[in-house]
């Protein structure tokens, strides 16, 4: 079993839809959780981060962590074609970059 | 430029040849990372440099892989005697420590797409 699992998609939704992207993990020591967005032929860019359990909102994006279920989610409201990208989750037990464990990413297409 | 720069953007090589991939981090970032991204796989950590400390090489998959960072800035990842399974996108990132967040913030380059024929 991989440490971090993520449905690779592709996930296609119509413009304006609410998108739910999810990751599951096996290491209960993970406390730092991040979401990255990666456009085609580009490097990942940090979108959101959370520490421990709970929700965090930033504009149209909400990150949610449920440590009891070892499950994290990223919600995108009012999705736009510009949101079309691959979304990678990442997590670590400490907050040092060399220990981040990344999921394989979910490819999202938002259709106009 | 303001971002992490990687070159070449694409590299096609023959099995058995050596390749060198270059990374120019963001000025002032003391930490530098190399990752490998294969289709359907997460980013695979390869190596980490922090300032003048000895690098963390724990992610290098074999002794054919090596990396160096000269003068605390530019880094080169070298793959000797390339194999077809080395075909992947090689990503470089640099980071700074965001004290107000208590975490490292990584900035990635666009990667080098390596194809071994």
PDB file of C-alpha atoms in Angstrom:
ATOM      1  CA  UNK A   1       0.000   0.000   0.000  1.00  0.00           C
ATOM      2  CA  UNK A   2       1.330   3.426  -0.954  1.00  0.00           C
ATOM      3  CA  UNK A   3       1.720   5.965   1.824  1.00  0.00           C
ATOM      4  CA  UNK A   4      -0.501   8.478   0.027  1.00  0.00           C
ATOM      5  CA  UNK A   5      -3.246   7.465  -2.402  1.00  0.00           C
ATOM      6  CA  UNK A   6      -5.133   9.669  -4.799  1.00  0.00           C
ATOM      7  CA  UNK A   7      -7.576   8.883  -7.598  1.00  0.00           C
ATOM      8  CA  UNK A   8      -5.694   9.790 -10.796  1.00  0.00           C
ATOM      9  CA  UNK A   9      -8.842  10.746 -12.693  1.00  0.00           C
ATOM     10  CA  UNK A  10      -9.280  12.280 -15.151  1.00  0.00           C
ATOM     11  CA  UNK A  11     -12.167  14.130 -13.569  1.00  0.00           C
ATOM     12  CA  UNK A  12     -14.283  16.211 -15.945  1.00  0.00           C
ATOM     13  CA  UNK A  13     -16.843  18.700 -14.649  1.00  0.00           C
ATOM     14  CA  UNK A  14     -18.849  21.532 -16.208  1.00  0.00           C
ATOM     15  CA  UNK A  15     -17.916  25.113 -15.461  1.00  0.00           C
ATOM     16  CA  UNK A  16     -19.470  26.312 -12.214  1.00  0.00           C
ATOM     17  CA  UNK A  17     -19.550  22.876 -10.588  1.00  0.00           C
ATOM     18  CA  UNK A  18     -18.246  22.122  -7.117  1.00  0.00           C
ATOM     19  CA  UNK A  19     -15.212  19.873  -7.322  1.00  0.00           C
ATOM     20  CA  UNK A  20     -14.086  17.501  -4.589  1.00  0.00           C
ATOM     21  CA  UNK A  21     -10.539  16.120  -4.712  1.00  0.00           C
ATOM     22  CA  UNK A  22      -9.396  13.616  -2.127  1.00  0.00           C
ATOM     23  CA  UNK A  23      -6.380  11.822  -0.708  1.00  0.00           C
ATOM     24  CA  UNK A  24      -6.059   9.012   1.779  1.00  0.00           C
ATOM     25  CA  UNK A  25      -2.939   8.182   3.710  1.00  0.00           C
ATOM     26  CA  UNK A  26      -1.634   5.485   5.999  1.00  0.00           C
ATOM     27  CA  UNK A  27       0.913   7.252   8.226  1.00  0.00           C
ATOM     28  CA  UNK A  28      -0.833   8.534  11.361  1.00  0.00           C
ATOM     29  CA  UNK A  29       2.203  10.720  12.108  1.00  0.00           C
ATOM     30  CA  UNK A  30       1.372  13.091   9.242  1.00  0.00           C
ATOM     31  CA  UNK A  31       0.383  16.491  10.580  1.00  0.00           C
ATOM     32  CA  UNK A  32       1.126  18.906   7.733  1.00  0.00           C
ATOM     33  CA  UNK A  33      -1.061  18.709   4.656  1.00  0.00           C
ATOM     34  CA  UNK A  34      -0.664  20.584   1.411  1.00  0.00           C
ATOM     35  CA  UNK A  35      -2.334  20.856  -1.964  1.00  0.00           C
ATOM     36  CA  UNK A  36      -0.390  21.731  -5.085  1.00  0.00           C
ATOM     37  CA  UNK A  37      -1.690  22.643  -8.513  1.00  0.00           C
ATOM     38  CA  UNK A  38       0.328  21.608 -11.560  1.00  0.00           C
ATOM     39  CA  UNK A  39      -0.486  22.923 -15.004  1.00  0.00           C
ATOM     40  CA  UNK A  40       0.634  20.928 -18.022  1.00  0.00           C
ATOM     41  CA  UNK A  41       4.388  21.155 -18.616  1.00  0.00           C
ATOM     42  CA  UNK A  42       4.839  23.257 -15.457  1.00  0.00           C
ATOM     43  CA  UNK A  43       6.082  22.546 -11.955  1.00  0.00           C
ATOM     44  CA  UNK A  44       3.695  22.180  -9.008  1.00  0.00           C
ATOM     45  CA  UNK A  45       2.733  25.346  -7.144  1.00  0.00           C
ATOM     46  CA  UNK A  46       1.550  25.445  -3.556  1.00  0.00           C
ATOM     47  CA  UNK A  47      -2.164  26.142  -3.379  1.00  0.00           C
ATOM     48  CA  UNK A  48      -3.083  25.553   0.252  1.00  0.00           C
ATOM     49  CA  UNK A  49      -1.689  24.062   3.392  1.00  0.00           C
ATOM     50  CA  UNK A  50      -3.228  23.004   6.705  1.00  0.00           C
ATOM     51  CA  UNK A  51      -1.866  21.804   9.985  1.00  0.00           C
ATOM     52  CA  UNK A  52      -3.577  18.950  11.827  1.00  0.00           C
ATOM     53  CA  UNK A  53      -7.339  18.529  11.486  1.00  0.00           C
ATOM     54  CA  UNK A  54      -9.939  21.043  10.453  1.00  0.00           C
ATOM     55  CA  UNK A  55     -10.917  23.264   7.556  1.00  0.00           C
ATOM     56  CA  UNK A  56      -9.209  26.148   5.840  1.00  0.00           C
ATOM     57  CA  UNK A  57     -10.771  28.413   3.258  1.00  0.00           C
ATOM     58  CA  UNK A  58      -9.113  30.635   0.678  1.00  0.00           C
ATOM     59  CA  UNK A  59     -11.415  32.205  -1.880  1.00  0.00           C
ATOM     60  CA  UNK A  60     -13.039  29.434  -3.917  1.00  0.00           C
ATOM     61  CA  UNK A  61     -10.847  26.767  -2.319  1.00  0.00           C
ATOM     62  CA  UNK A  62     -11.450  24.871   0.926  1.00  0.00           C
ATOM     63  CA  UNK A  63      -9.027  22.330   2.362  1.00  0.00           C
ATOM     64  CA  UNK A  64     -10.344  19.819   4.854  1.00  0.00           C
ATOM     65  CA  UNK A  65      -8.424  17.337   6.992  1.00  0.00           C
ATOM     66  CA  UNK A  66      -9.913  14.398   8.893  1.00  0.00           C
ATOM     67  CA  UNK A  67      -7.039  12.783  10.747  1.00  0.00           C
ATOM     68  CA  UNK A  68      -9.265  10.174  12.382  1.00  0.00           C
ATOM     69  CA  UNK A  69     -10.110   8.813   8.920  1.00  0.00           C
ATOM     70  CA  UNK A  70      -6.705   9.651   7.422  1.00  0.00           C
ATOM     71  CA  UNK A  71      -8.509  11.527   4.674  1.00  0.00           C
ATOM     72  CA  UNK A  72      -8.010  14.990   3.225  1.00  0.00           C
ATOM     73  CA  UNK A  73     -10.058  16.911   0.690  1.00  0.00           C
ATOM     74  CA  UNK A  74      -9.815  19.971  -1.488  1.00  0.00           C
ATOM     75  CA  UNK A  75     -13.071  21.583  -2.573  1.00  0.00           C
ATOM     76  CA  UNK A  76     -13.251  24.039  -5.455  1.00  0.00           C
ATOM     77  CA  UNK A  77     -16.415  26.126  -5.698  1.00  0.00           C
ATOM     78  CA  UNK A  78     -17.635  27.748  -8.906  1.00  0.00           C
ATOM     79  CA  UNK A  79     -14.983  25.880 -10.892  1.00  0.00           C
ATOM     80  CA  UNK A  80     -13.478  27.656 -13.894  1.00  0.00           C
ATOM     81  CA  UNK A  81     -11.761  26.332 -17.038  1.00  0.00           C
ATOM     82  CA  UNK A  82      -8.566  27.901 -15.642  1.00  0.00           C
ATOM     83  CA  UNK A  83      -8.771  25.411 -12.766  1.00  0.00           C
ATOM     84  CA  UNK A  84      -8.020  22.609 -15.251  1.00  0.00           C
ATOM     85  CA  UNK A  85      -4.788  21.099 -13.967  1.00  0.00           C
ATOM     86  CA  UNK A  86      -3.413  18.198 -11.966  1.00  0.00           C
ATOM     87  CA  UNK A  87      -3.873  18.548  -8.220  1.00  0.00           C
ATOM     88  CA  UNK A  88      -1.355  16.850  -5.957  1.00  0.00           C
ATOM     89  CA  UNK A  89      -1.700  16.388  -2.236  1.00  0.00           C
ATOM     90  CA  UNK A  90       1.394  16.279  -0.064  1.00  0.00           C
ATOM     91  CA  UNK A  91       1.902  15.638   3.604  1.00  0.00           C
ATOM     92  CA  UNK A  92       4.555  15.164   6.239  1.00  0.00           C
ATOM     93  CA  UNK A  93       5.037  14.408   9.898  1.00  0.00           C
ATOM     94  CA  UNK A  94       7.250  17.430  10.351  1.00  0.00           C
ATOM     95  CA  UNK A  95       7.310  20.612   8.342  1.00  0.00           C
ATOM     96  CA  UNK A  96      10.562  20.113   6.498  1.00  0.00           C
ATOM     97  CA  UNK A  97      10.468  19.997   2.732  1.00  0.00           C
ATOM     98  CA  UNK A  98      12.634  16.930   2.302  1.00  0.00           C
ATOM     99  CA  UNK A  99      10.081  14.866   4.184  1.00  0.00           C
ATOM    100  CA  UNK A 100       7.035  15.818   2.129  1.00  0.00           C
ATOM    101  CA  UNK A 101       5.289  12.760   0.645  1.00  0.00           C
ATOM    102  CA  UNK A 102       3.324  13.490  -2.520  1.00  0.00           C
ATOM    103  CA  UNK A 103       0.294  11.769  -3.974  1.00  0.00           C
ATOM    104  CA  UNK A 104       0.239  10.892  -7.703  1.00  0.00           C
ATOM    105  CA  UNK A 105      -2.194  13.702  -8.499  1.00  0.00           C
ATOM    106  CA  UNK A 106      -5.726  13.950  -9.878  1.00  0.00           C
ATOM    107  CA  UNK A 107      -6.154  15.415 -13.351  1.00  0.00           C
ATOM    108  CA  UNK A 108      -9.102  17.827 -13.454  1.00  0.00           C
ATOM    109  CA  UNK A 109     -10.765  19.237 -16.563  1.00  0.00           C
ATOM    110  CA  UNK A 110     -13.347  21.990 -16.189  1.00  0.00           C
ATOM    111  CA  UNK A 111     -15.356  22.232 -19.377  1.00  0.00           C
ATOM    112  CA  UNK A 112     -16.711  25.608 -20.542  1.00  0.00           C
TER     113      UNK A 112
ATOM    114  CA  UNK B   1      14.516  35.360 -13.691  1.00  0.00           C
ATOM    115  CA  UNK B   2      12.459  35.263 -10.550  1.00  0.00           C
ATOM    116  CA  UNK B   3      11.638  31.556 -10.563  1.00  0.00           C
ATOM    117  CA  UNK B   4      13.462  28.232 -10.475  1.00  0.00           C
ATOM    118  CA  UNK B   5      15.045  27.603 -13.842  1.00  0.00           C
ATOM    119  CA  UNK B   6      15.794  24.139 -15.227  1.00  0.00           C
ATOM    120  CA  UNK B   7      17.620  23.137 -18.361  1.00  0.00           C
ATOM    121  CA  UNK B   8      17.272  21.528 -20.742  1.00  0.00           C
ATOM    122  CA  UNK B   9      13.462  21.418 -20.822  1.00  0.00           C
ATOM    123  CA  UNK B  10      13.607  18.223 -22.874  1.00  0.00           C
ATOM    124  CA  UNK B  11      16.351  15.663 -23.276  1.00  0.00           C
ATOM    125  CA  UNK B  12      16.348  12.598 -25.490  1.00  0.00           C
ATOM    126  CA  UNK B  13      19.242  10.210 -25.041  1.00  0.00           C
ATOM    127  CA  UNK B  14      20.249   6.688 -25.909  1.00  0.00           C
ATOM    128  CA  UNK B  15      20.401   3.926 -23.353  1.00  0.00           C
ATOM    129  CA  UNK B  16      23.840   3.789 -21.756  1.00  0.00           C
ATOM    130  CA  UNK B  17      24.670   7.466 -22.235  1.00  0.00           C
ATOM    131  CA  UNK B  18      25.259   9.904 -19.364  1.00  0.00           C
ATOM    132  CA  UNK B  19      23.059  12.981 -18.918  1.00  0.00           C
ATOM    133  CA  UNK B  20      23.365  16.164 -16.880  1.00  0.00           C
ATOM    134  CA  UNK B  21      20.371  18.174 -15.752  1.00  0.00           C
ATOM    135  CA  UNK B  22      20.755  21.684 -14.422  1.00  0.00           C
ATOM    136  CA  UNK B  23      18.816  23.664 -11.829  1.00  0.00           C
ATOM    137  CA  UNK B  24      19.099  27.357 -11.031  1.00  0.00           C
ATOM    138  CA  UNK B  25      17.258  28.025  -7.756  1.00  0.00           C
ATOM    139  CA  UNK B  26      15.670  31.249  -6.618  1.00  0.00           C
ATOM    140  CA  UNK B  27      18.314  33.610  -5.309  1.00  0.00           C
ATOM    141  CA  UNK B  28      18.530  33.485  -1.533  1.00  0.00           C
ATOM    142  CA  UNK B  29      16.881  30.095  -1.142  1.00  0.00           C
ATOM    143  CA  UNK B  30      19.212  27.905   0.888  1.00  0.00           C
ATOM    144  CA  UNK B  31      17.398  24.617   0.322  1.00  0.00           C
ATOM    145  CA  UNK B  32      17.290  22.770  -2.998  1.00  0.00           C
ATOM    146  CA  UNK B  33      15.537  19.514  -3.875  1.00  0.00           C
ATOM    147  CA  UNK B  34      15.445  17.114  -6.805  1.00  0.00           C
ATOM    148  CA  UNK B  35      12.370  14.990  -7.503  1.00  0.00           C
ATOM    149  CA  UNK B  36      11.404  12.516 -10.208  1.00  0.00           C
ATOM    150  CA  UNK B  37       7.846  12.456 -11.544  1.00  0.00           C
ATOM    151  CA  UNK B  38       6.702   9.446 -13.537  1.00  0.00           C
ATOM    152  CA  UNK B  39       3.270   8.916 -15.078  1.00  0.00           C
ATOM    153  CA  UNK B  40       0.801   7.912 -12.388  1.00  0.00           C
ATOM    154  CA  UNK B  41       3.381   8.230  -9.633  1.00  0.00           C
ATOM    155  CA  UNK B  42       3.756  10.888  -7.007  1.00  0.00           C
ATOM    156  CA  UNK B  43       6.817  13.057  -6.858  1.00  0.00           C
ATOM    157  CA  UNK B  44       9.669  10.802  -5.831  1.00  0.00           C
ATOM    158  CA  UNK B  45      12.206  12.560  -3.613  1.00  0.00           C
ATOM    159  CA  UNK B  46      15.780  12.118  -4.842  1.00  0.00           C
ATOM    160  CA  UNK B  47      18.151  14.440  -2.989  1.00  0.00           C
ATOM    161  CA  UNK B  48      18.124  17.533  -0.753  1.00  0.00           C
ATOM    162  CA  UNK B  49      20.740  20.243  -0.223  1.00  0.00           C
ATOM    163  CA  UNK B  50      20.613  22.704   2.666  1.00  0.00           C
ATOM    164  CA  UNK B  51      23.249  25.397   2.854  1.00  0.00           C
ATOM    165  CA  UNK B  52      26.695  23.953   3.496  1.00  0.00           C
ATOM    166  CA  UNK B  53      25.408  20.793   5.175  1.00  0.00           C
ATOM    167  CA  UNK B  54      26.017  17.347   3.740  1.00  0.00           C
ATOM    168  CA  UNK B  55      23.226  16.542   1.253  1.00  0.00           C
ATOM    169  CA  UNK B  56      20.465  14.071   2.070  1.00  0.00           C
ATOM    170  CA  UNK B  57      20.927  11.453  -0.672  1.00  0.00           C
ATOM    171  CA  UNK B  58      18.479   8.960   0.776  1.00  0.00           C
ATOM    172  CA  UNK B  59      16.150   9.089  -2.234  1.00  0.00           C
ATOM    173  CA  UNK B  60      18.680   8.365  -4.977  1.00  0.00           C
ATOM    174  CA  UNK B  61      17.518   5.091  -6.596  1.00  0.00           C
ATOM    175  CA  UNK B  62      20.954   3.778  -7.548  1.00  0.00           C
ATOM    176  CA  UNK B  63      24.626   4.726  -7.645  1.00  0.00           C
ATOM    177  CA  UNK B  64      24.127   5.814 -11.264  1.00  0.00           C
ATOM    178  CA  UNK B  65      22.490   8.946  -9.863  1.00  0.00           C
ATOM    179  CA  UNK B  66      24.497  11.762  -8.304  1.00  0.00           C
ATOM    180  CA  UNK B  67      24.050  15.463  -7.721  1.00  0.00           C
ATOM    181  CA  UNK B  68      26.128  18.386  -6.682  1.00  0.00           C
ATOM    182  CA  UNK B  69      25.479  21.959  -5.754  1.00  0.00           C
ATOM    183  CA  UNK B  70      28.232  24.435  -6.398  1.00  0.00           C
ATOM    184  CA  UNK B  71      28.615  27.574  -4.341  1.00  0.00           C
ATOM    185  CA  UNK B  72      25.312  27.006  -2.619  1.00  0.00           C
ATOM    186  CA  UNK B  73      23.440  27.912  -5.792  1.00  0.00           C
ATOM    187  CA  UNK B  74      23.287  26.009  -9.100  1.00  0.00           C
ATOM    188  CA  UNK B  75      22.807  22.248  -8.913  1.00  0.00           C
ATOM    189  CA  UNK B  76      23.483  19.487 -11.436  1.00  0.00           C
ATOM    190  CA  UNK B  77      21.847  16.068 -11.373  1.00  0.00           C
ATOM    191  CA  UNK B  78      23.870  13.475 -13.262  1.00  0.00           C
ATOM    192  CA  UNK B  79      22.546  10.114 -14.415  1.00  0.00           C
ATOM    193  CA  UNK B  80      25.213   7.735 -15.670  1.00  0.00           C
ATOM    194  CA  UNK B  81      24.597   4.848 -18.063  1.00  0.00           C
ATOM    195  CA  UNK B  82      20.944   5.809 -18.503  1.00  0.00           C
ATOM    196  CA  UNK B  83      18.301   3.081 -18.618  1.00  0.00           C
ATOM    197  CA  UNK B  84      14.817   3.207 -20.150  1.00  0.00           C
ATOM    198  CA  UNK B  85      13.265   3.187 -16.675  1.00  0.00           C
ATOM    199  CA  UNK B  86      15.001   6.514 -16.009  1.00  0.00           C
ATOM    200  CA  UNK B  87      12.579   8.182 -18.437  1.00  0.00           C
ATOM    201  CA  UNK B  88      10.584  10.686 -16.388  1.00  0.00           C
ATOM    202  CA  UNK B  89      10.248  14.368 -15.605  1.00  0.00           C
ATOM    203  CA  UNK B  90      12.958  15.558 -13.239  1.00  0.00           C
ATOM    204  CA  UNK B  91      11.806  18.475 -11.099  1.00  0.00           C
ATOM    205  CA  UNK B  92      13.938  20.812  -9.051  1.00  0.00           C
ATOM    206  CA  UNK B  93      12.618  22.957  -6.216  1.00  0.00           C
ATOM    207  CA  UNK B  94      14.116  25.521  -3.911  1.00  0.00           C
ATOM    208  CA  UNK B  95      12.618  26.714  -0.677  1.00  0.00           C
ATOM    209  CA  UNK B  96      12.733  29.239   2.096  1.00  0.00           C
ATOM    210  CA  UNK B  97      11.613  28.769   5.649  1.00  0.00           C
ATOM    211  CA  UNK B  98       8.365  30.660   6.299  1.00  0.00           C
ATOM    212  CA  UNK B  99       8.681  31.250  10.033  1.00  0.00           C
ATOM    213  CA  UNK B 100       5.177  32.686  10.321  1.00  0.00           C
ATOM    214  CA  UNK B 101       3.826  29.449   8.864  1.00  0.00           C
ATOM    215  CA  UNK B 102       6.375  27.179  10.517  1.00  0.00           C
ATOM    216  CA  UNK B 103       7.073  25.327   7.292  1.00  0.00           C
ATOM    217  CA  UNK B 104       9.217  25.204   4.179  1.00  0.00           C
ATOM    218  CA  UNK B 105       7.625  26.784   1.105  1.00  0.00           C
ATOM    219  CA  UNK B 106       8.843  25.071  -2.056  1.00  0.00           C
ATOM    220  CA  UNK B 107       8.979  26.647  -5.496  1.00  0.00           C
ATOM    221  CA  UNK B 108       9.324  24.248  -8.400  1.00  0.00           C
ATOM    222  CA  UNK B 109      10.900  24.601 -11.795  1.00  0.00           C
ATOM    223  CA  UNK B 110       9.109  23.396 -14.931  1.00  0.00           C
ATOM    224  CA  UNK B 111      11.231  20.258 -15.018  1.00  0.00           C
ATOM    225  CA  UNK B 112      13.375  18.396 -17.525  1.00  0.00           C
ATOM    226  CA  UNK B 113      11.522  15.751 -19.518  1.00  0.00           C
ATOM    227  CA  UNK B 114      14.012  12.912 -20.017  1.00  0.00           C
ATOM    228  CA  UNK B 115      13.399  10.224 -22.607  1.00  0.00           C
ATOM    229  CA  UNK B 116      15.800   7.290 -22.790  1.00  0.00           C
ATOM    230  CA  UNK B 117      15.503   5.356 -26.041  1.00  0.00           C
TER     231      UNK B 117
END
